[in-house]
Coordinates of C-alpha atoms in Angstrom, one line a residue:
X1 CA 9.2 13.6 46.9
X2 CA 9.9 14.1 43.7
X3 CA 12.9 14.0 41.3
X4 CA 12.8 17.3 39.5
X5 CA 16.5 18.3 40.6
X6 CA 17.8 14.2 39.9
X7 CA 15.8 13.9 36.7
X8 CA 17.1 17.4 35.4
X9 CA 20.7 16.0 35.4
X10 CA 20.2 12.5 33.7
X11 CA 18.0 14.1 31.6
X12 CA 20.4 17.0 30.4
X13 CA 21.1 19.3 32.3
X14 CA 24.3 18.8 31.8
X15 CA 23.9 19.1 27.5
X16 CA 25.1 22.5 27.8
X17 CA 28.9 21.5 28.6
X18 CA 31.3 22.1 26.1
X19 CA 33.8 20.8 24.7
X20 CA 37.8 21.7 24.4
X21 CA 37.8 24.3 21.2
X22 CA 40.4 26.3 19.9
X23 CA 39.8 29.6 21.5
X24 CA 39.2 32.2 19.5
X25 CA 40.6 35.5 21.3
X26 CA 43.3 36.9 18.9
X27 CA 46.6 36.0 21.0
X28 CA 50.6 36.7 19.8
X29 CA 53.0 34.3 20.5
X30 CA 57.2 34.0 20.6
X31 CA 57.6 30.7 18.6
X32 CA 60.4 29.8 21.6
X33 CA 58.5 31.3 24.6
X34 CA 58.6 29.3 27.5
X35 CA 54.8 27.2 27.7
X36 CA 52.6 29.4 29.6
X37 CA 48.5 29.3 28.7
X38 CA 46.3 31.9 29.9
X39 CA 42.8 32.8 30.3
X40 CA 39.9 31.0 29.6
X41 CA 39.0 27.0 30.0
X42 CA 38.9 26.4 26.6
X43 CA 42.2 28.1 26.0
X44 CA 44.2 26.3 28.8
X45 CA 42.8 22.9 27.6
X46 CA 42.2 23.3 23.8
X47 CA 44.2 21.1 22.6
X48 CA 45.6 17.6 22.9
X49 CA 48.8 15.8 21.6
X50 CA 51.1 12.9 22.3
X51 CA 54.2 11.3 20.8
X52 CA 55.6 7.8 19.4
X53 CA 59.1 6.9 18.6
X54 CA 59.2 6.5 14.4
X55 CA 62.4 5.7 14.6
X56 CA 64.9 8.1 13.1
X57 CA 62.1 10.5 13.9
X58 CA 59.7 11.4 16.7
X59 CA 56.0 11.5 15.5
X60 CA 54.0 14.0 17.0
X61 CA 49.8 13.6 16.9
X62 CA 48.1 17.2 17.8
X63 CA 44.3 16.7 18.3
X64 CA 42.3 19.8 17.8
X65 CA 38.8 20.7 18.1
X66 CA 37.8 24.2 16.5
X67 CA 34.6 26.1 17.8
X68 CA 32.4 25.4 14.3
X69 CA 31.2 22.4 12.0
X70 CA 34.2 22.3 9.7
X71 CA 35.1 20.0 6.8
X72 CA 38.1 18.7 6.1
X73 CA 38.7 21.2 2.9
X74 CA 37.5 24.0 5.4
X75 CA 40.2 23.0 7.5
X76 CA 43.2 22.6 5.4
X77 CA 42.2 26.0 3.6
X78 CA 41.6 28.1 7.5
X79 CA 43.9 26.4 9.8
X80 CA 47.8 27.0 10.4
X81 CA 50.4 25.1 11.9
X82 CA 53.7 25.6 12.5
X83 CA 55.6 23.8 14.6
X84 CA 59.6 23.8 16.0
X85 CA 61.5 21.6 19.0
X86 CA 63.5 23.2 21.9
X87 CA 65.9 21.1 24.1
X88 CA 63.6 22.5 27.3
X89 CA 61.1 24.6 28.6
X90 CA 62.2 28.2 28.6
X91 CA 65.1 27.6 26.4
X92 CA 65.0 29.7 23.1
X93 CA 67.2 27.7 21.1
X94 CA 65.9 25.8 18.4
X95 CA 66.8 21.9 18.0
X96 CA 64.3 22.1 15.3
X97 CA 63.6 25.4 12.9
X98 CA 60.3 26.5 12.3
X99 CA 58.8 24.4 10.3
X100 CA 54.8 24.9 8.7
X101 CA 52.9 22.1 8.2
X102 CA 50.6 21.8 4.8
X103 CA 47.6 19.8 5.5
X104 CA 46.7 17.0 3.6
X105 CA 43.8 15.0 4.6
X106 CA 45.0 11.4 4.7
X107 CA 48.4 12.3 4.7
X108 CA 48.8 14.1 7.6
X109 CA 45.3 14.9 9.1
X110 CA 42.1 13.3 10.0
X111 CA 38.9 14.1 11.0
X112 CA 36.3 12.5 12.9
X113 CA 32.4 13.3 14.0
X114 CA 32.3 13.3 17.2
X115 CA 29.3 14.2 19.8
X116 CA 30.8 17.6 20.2
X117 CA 31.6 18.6 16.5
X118 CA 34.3 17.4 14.3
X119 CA 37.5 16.8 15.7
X120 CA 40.7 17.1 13.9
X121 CA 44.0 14.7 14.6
X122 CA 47.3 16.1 12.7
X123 CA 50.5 14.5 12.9
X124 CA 54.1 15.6 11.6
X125 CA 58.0 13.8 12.1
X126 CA 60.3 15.9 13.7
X127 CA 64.2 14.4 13.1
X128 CA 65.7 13.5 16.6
X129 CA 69.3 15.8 17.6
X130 CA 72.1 14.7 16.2
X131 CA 73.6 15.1 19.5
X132 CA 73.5 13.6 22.5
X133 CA 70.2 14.5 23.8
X134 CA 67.5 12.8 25.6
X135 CA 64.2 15.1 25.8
X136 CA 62.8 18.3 23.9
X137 CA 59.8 20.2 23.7
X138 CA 57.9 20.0 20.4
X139 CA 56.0 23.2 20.3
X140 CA 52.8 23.7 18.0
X141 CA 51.3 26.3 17.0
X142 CA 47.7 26.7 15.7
X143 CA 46.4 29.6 14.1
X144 CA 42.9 29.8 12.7
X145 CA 42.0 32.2 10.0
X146 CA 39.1 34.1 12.3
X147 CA 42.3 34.9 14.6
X148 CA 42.7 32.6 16.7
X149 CA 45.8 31.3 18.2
X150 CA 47.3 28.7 20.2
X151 CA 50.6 27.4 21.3
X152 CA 50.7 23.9 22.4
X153 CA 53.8 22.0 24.2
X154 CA 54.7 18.2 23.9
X155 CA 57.6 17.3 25.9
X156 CA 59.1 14.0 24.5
X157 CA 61.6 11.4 24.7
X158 CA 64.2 10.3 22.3
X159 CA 65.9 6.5 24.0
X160 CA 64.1 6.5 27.2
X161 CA 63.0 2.7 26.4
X162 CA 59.5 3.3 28.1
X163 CA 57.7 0.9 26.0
X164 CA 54.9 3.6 25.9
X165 CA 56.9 6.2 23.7
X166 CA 56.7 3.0 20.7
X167 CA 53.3 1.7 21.6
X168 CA 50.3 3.4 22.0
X169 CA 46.2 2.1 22.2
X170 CA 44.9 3.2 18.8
X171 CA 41.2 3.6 17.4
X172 CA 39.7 0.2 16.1
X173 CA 40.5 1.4 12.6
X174 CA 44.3 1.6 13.9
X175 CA 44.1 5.3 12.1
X176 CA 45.3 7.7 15.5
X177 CA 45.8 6.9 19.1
X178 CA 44.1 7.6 21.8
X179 CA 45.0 11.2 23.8
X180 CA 42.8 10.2 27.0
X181 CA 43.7 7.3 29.0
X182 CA 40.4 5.8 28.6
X183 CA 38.3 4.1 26.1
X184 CA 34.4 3.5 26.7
X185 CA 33.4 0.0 27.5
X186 CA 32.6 -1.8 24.4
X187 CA 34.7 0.0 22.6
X188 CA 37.1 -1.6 19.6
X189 CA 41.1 -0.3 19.8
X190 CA 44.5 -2.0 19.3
X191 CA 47.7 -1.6 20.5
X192 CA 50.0 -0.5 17.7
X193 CA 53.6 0.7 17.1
X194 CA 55.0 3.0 14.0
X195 CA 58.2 1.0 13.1
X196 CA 58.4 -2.2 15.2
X197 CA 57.7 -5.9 14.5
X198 CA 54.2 -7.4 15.4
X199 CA 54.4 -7.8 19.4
X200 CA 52.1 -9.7 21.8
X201 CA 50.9 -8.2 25.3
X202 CA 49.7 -9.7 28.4
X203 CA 47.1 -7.1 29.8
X204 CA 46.1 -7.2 33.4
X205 CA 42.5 -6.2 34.4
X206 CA 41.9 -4.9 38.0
X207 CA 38.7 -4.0 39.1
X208 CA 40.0 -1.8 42.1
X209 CA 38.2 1.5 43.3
X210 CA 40.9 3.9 43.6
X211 CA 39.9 7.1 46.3
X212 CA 39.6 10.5 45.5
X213 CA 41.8 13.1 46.5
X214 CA 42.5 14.3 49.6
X215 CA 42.0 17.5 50.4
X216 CA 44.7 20.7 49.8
X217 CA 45.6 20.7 53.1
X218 CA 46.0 17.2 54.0
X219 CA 50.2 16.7 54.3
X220 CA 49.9 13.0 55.2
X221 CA 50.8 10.9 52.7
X222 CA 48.2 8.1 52.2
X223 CA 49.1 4.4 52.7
X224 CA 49.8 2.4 49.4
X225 CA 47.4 0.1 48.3
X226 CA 47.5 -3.2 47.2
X227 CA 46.1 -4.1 43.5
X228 CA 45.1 -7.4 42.8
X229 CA 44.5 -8.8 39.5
X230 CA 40.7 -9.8 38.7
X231 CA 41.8 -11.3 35.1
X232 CA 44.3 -11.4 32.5
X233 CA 44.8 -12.1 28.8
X234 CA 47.1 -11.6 25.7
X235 CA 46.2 -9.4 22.7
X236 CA 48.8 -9.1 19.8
X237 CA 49.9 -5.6 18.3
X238 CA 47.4 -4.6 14.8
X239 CA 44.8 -7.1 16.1
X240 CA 42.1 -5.0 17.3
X241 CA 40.4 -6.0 20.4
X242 CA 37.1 -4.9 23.1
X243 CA 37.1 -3.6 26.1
X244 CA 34.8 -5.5 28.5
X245 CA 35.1 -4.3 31.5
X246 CA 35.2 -0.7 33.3
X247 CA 38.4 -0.3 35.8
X248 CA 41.9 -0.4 35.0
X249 CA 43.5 -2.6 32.1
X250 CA 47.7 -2.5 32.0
X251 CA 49.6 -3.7 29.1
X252 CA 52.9 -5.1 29.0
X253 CA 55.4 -6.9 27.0
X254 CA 57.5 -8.5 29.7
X255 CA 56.0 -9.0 33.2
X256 CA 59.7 -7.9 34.6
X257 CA 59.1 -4.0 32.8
X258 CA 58.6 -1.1 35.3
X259 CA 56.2 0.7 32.6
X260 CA 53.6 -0.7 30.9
X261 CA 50.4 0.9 29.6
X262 CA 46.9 1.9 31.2
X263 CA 44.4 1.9 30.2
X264 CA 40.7 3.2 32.1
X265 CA 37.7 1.0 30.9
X266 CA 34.7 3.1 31.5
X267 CA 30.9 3.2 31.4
X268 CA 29.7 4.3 27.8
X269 CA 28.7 8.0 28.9
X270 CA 31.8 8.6 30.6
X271 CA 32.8 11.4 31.2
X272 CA 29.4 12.0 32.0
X273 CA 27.4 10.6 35.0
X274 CA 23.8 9.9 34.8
X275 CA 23.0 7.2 37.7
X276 CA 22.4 8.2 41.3
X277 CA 25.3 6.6 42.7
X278 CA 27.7 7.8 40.1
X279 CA 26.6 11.2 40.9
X280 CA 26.7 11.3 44.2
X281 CA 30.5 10.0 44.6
X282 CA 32.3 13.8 43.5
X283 CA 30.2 15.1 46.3
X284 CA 32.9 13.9 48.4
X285 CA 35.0 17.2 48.3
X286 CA 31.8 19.6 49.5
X287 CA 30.2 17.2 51.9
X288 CA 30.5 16.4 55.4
X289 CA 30.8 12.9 56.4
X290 CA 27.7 12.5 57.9
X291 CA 26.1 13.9 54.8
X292 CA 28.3 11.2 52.6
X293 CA 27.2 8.4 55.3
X294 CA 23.3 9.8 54.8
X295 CA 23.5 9.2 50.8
X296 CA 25.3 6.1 51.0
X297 CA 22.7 4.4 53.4
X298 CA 20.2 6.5 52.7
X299 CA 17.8 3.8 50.8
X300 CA 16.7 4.9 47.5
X301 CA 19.2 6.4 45.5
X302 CA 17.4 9.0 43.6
X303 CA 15.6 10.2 46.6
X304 CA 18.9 10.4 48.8
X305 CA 20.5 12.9 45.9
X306 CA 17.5 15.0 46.1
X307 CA 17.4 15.1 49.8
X308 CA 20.8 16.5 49.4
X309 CA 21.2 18.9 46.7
X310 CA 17.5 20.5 48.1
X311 CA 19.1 20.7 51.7
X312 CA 22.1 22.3 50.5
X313 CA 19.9 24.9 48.4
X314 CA 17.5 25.5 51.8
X315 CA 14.6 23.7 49.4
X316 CA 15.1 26.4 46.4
X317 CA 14.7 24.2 43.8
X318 CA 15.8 26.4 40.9
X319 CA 19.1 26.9 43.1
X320 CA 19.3 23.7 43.5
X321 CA 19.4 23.2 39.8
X322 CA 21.8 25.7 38.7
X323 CA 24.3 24.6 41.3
X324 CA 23.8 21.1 40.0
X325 CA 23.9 21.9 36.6
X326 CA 27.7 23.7 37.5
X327 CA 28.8 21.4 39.7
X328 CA 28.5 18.3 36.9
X329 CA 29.7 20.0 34.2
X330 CA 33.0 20.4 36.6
X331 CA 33.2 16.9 37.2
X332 CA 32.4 15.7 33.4
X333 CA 34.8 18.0 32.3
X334 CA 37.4 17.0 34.5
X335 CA 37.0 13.3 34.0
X336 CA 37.6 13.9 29.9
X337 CA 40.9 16.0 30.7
X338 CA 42.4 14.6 34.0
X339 CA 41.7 10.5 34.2
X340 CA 44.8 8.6 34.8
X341 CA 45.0 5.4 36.2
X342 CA 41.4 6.5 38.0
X343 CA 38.9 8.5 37.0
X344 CA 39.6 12.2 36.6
X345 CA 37.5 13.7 39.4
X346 CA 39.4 11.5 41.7
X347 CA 42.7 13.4 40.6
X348 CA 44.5 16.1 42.5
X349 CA 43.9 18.5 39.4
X350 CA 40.6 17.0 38.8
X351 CA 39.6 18.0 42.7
X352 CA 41.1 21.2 42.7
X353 CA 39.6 22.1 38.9
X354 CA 36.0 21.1 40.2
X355 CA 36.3 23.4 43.4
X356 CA 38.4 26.2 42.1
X357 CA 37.1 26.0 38.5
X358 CA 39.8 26.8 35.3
X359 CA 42.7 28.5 36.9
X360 CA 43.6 31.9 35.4
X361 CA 47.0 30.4 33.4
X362 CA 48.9 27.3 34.0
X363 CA 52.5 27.2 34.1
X364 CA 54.0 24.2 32.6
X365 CA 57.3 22.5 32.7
X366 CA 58.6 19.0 32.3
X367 CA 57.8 17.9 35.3
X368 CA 55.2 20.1 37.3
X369 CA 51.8 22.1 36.1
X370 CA 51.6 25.2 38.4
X371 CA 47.9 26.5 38.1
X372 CA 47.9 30.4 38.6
X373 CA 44.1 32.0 40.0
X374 CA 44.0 35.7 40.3
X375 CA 41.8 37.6 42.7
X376 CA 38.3 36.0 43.6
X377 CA 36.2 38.7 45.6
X378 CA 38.3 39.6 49.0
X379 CA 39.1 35.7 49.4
X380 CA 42.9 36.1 47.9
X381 CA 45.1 38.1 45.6
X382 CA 46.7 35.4 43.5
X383 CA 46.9 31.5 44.6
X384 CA 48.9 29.1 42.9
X385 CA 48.5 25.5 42.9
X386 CA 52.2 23.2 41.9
X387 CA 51.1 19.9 40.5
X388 CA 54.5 17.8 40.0
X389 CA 54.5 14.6 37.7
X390 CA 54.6 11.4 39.9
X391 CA 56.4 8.5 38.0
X392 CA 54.1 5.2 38.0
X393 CA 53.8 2.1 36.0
X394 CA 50.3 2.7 34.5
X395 CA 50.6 6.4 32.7
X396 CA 52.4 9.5 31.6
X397 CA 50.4 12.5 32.9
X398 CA 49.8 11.6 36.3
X399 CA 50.0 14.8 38.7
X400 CA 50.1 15.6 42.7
X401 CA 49.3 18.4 44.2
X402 CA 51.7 19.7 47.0
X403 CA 49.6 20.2 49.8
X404 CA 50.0 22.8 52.3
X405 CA 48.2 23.4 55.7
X406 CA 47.7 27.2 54.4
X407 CA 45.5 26.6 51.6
X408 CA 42.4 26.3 54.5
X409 CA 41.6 29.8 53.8
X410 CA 41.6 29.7 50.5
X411 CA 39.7 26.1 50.0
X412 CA 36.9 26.2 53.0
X413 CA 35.1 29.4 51.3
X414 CA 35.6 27.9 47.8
X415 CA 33.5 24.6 49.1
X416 CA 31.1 26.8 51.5
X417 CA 30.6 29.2 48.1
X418 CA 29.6 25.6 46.6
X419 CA 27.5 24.4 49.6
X420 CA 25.9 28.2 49.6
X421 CA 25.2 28.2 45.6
X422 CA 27.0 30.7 45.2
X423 CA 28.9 29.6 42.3
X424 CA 28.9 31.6 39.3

């Protein structure tokens, strides 16, 4: 047999998928209006951010990644930002005014070449409340001078004592932080703080292969595992360091803290998959388990994917390929936006982003995502999807679905549409 459907994927099939840009639909926004993103996939997921403690001040980093080759000038002269803090989602008080941000590269911007394009990393203080408060929202909002807009929301902390609102895993150059819990293996980063003392971590390295989701409709809880630790080591705050090894790697100060930091080690493509076996693991959530036993065992890698993806197509090859060429683009994309502690197509929103594709908006709050998908065909009318943060020791933005026995009706024809190539 041969590997025209395998080969087309290694080989680039999946070239085509993009990367999150600042969409460039003219929008309106409320400066105060409650977070709520709409529309298309590169809308809901343009933009990234996170926070560190600066003291008197909370720091907020806003990565964003426009739709065309800019330079830095270009960017200071056709982007906008404005940003303000509420005390909550929904609220319209300000904690912060309105406040517009005038770019400066090296003083508050950078940018950086990346595969995808030039990518842009802006950071601004906001004072914390006089009063007694513990969380806001920082809102951002990015306007582009061909008319595009977007508001993004960063909840934050102000004395939580989580040691990962002061510490973050920067770039090897210690310039910005990291905005994916991941860094490629190989890769140089270091831990760093804005206004605290040189401090020494003991990481932990565990090499354990966390599952994938379970389906919508599964209500059992599964058990807890056990982790054990394959290595460990101690890496000092502004000393840049390597990661060596794929799977999880957890920083702490103290080995009696509750939070610490994760970090993913991953292969050097990630979030892409090239190799057989990496592949064939996200097939998981369209698959029987006969047809998951069959390209485990099945001998020869390569041949056991095409025996698959050919079977599933009824031997049409150029089906075969465009459902491929969908179905991986899904999966890399949902590895860059949704890895946590484990890779992102083994998350709850990763699962449910590969088989539903973008929801329609996404509803966000402190502590839940509720993803909103309007009418498909005659499958359903409007579904929603309520993701709640799930405390852990490892990261921030870890997410699980509710799961409810009535979302078979909704989730069998979405994996038979995929098993059918019928996917748009």
């Amino acid at each position: 047999m041969k590997y025209l459907i395998y080969l087309g994927v290694s080989l680039g099939l999946l070239a085509g998928c993009t990367s999150s840009k600042v969409n460039t639909a003219k929008r309106t926004a409320t400066p105060a209006a409650s977070p709520t993103n709409r529309s298309t996939d590169a809308f809901l997921f343009s933009v990234r951010s996170r926070f560190l403690d600066n003291g008197s001040q909370i720091r907020t980093y806003v990565r964003v990644q426009p739709d065309r080759n800019l330079s830095s000038a270009d960017f200071a002269q056709e982007f906008r930002i404005r940003y303000w803090m509420l005390p909550d989602y929904g609220s319209r008080q300000q904690l912060v005014s309105t406040q517009l941000l005038k770019l400066s590269e090296g003083e508050n911007f950078i940018r950086k070449t990346t595969s995808g394009g030039p990518v842009f990393t802006v950071w601004f203080d906001v004072p914390k409340p006089d009063r007694q408060i513990y969380t806001g929202v920082v809102m951002s909002e990015i306007t582009d001078a061909k008319g595009g807009m977007t508001t993004h929301d960063t909840f934050v902390r102000f004395q939580s004592g989580k040691v990962g609102d002061y510490y973050a895993v920067f770039d090897g150059a210690g310039k910005v932080p990291l905005f994916e819990n991941f860094a490629r293996q190989g890769d140089t980063v270091q831990l760093m703080a804005l206004q605290r003392p040189d401090t020494t971590f003991r990481f932990f390295h565990y090499g354990f292969e966390f599952d994938a989701a379970l389906p919508p409709m599964a209500t059992l809880r599964p058990q807890p595992k056990q982790l054990y630790v394959d290595s460990s080591a101690q890496v000092t705050t502004r000393r840049p360091f390597t990661i060596q090894h794929e799977g999880l790697h957890y920083f702490v100060r103290d080995t009696t803290e509750s939070f610490g930091i994760g970090l993913m080690g991953v292969p050097d493509r990630f979030p892409r998959y090239t190799y057989p076996q990496q592949l064939a693991r996200p097939l998981v959530y369209m698959s029987t388990n006969q047809e998951i036993n069959d390209l485990r065992n099945g001998g020869e890698a390569k041949r056991s994917l095409d025996r698959y993806w050919l079977s599933m197509s009824n031997g049409n090859q150029q089906t075969a390929k465009r459902t491929i060429s969908s179905f991986y683009r899904r999966v890399e994309r949902a590895n860059d936006l949704f890895t946590s502690y484990k890779e992102g197509w083994k998350t709850d929103r990763g699962m449910v982003y590969i088989i539903m594709g973008p929801p329609t908006r996404v509803n966000r709050s402190k502590d839940r995502e509720v993803w909103v998908y309007t009418k498909r065909n005659s499958q359903f009318s409007e579904i929603n999807f309520t993701f709640n943060k799930r405390n852990n020791q490892f990261v921030e933005d870890h997410y699980e679905l509710s799961r409810f026995v009535e979302f078979q009706p909704i989730w069998y024809p979405a994996v038979e549409a995929w098993r059918n190539g019928e996917i748009e």
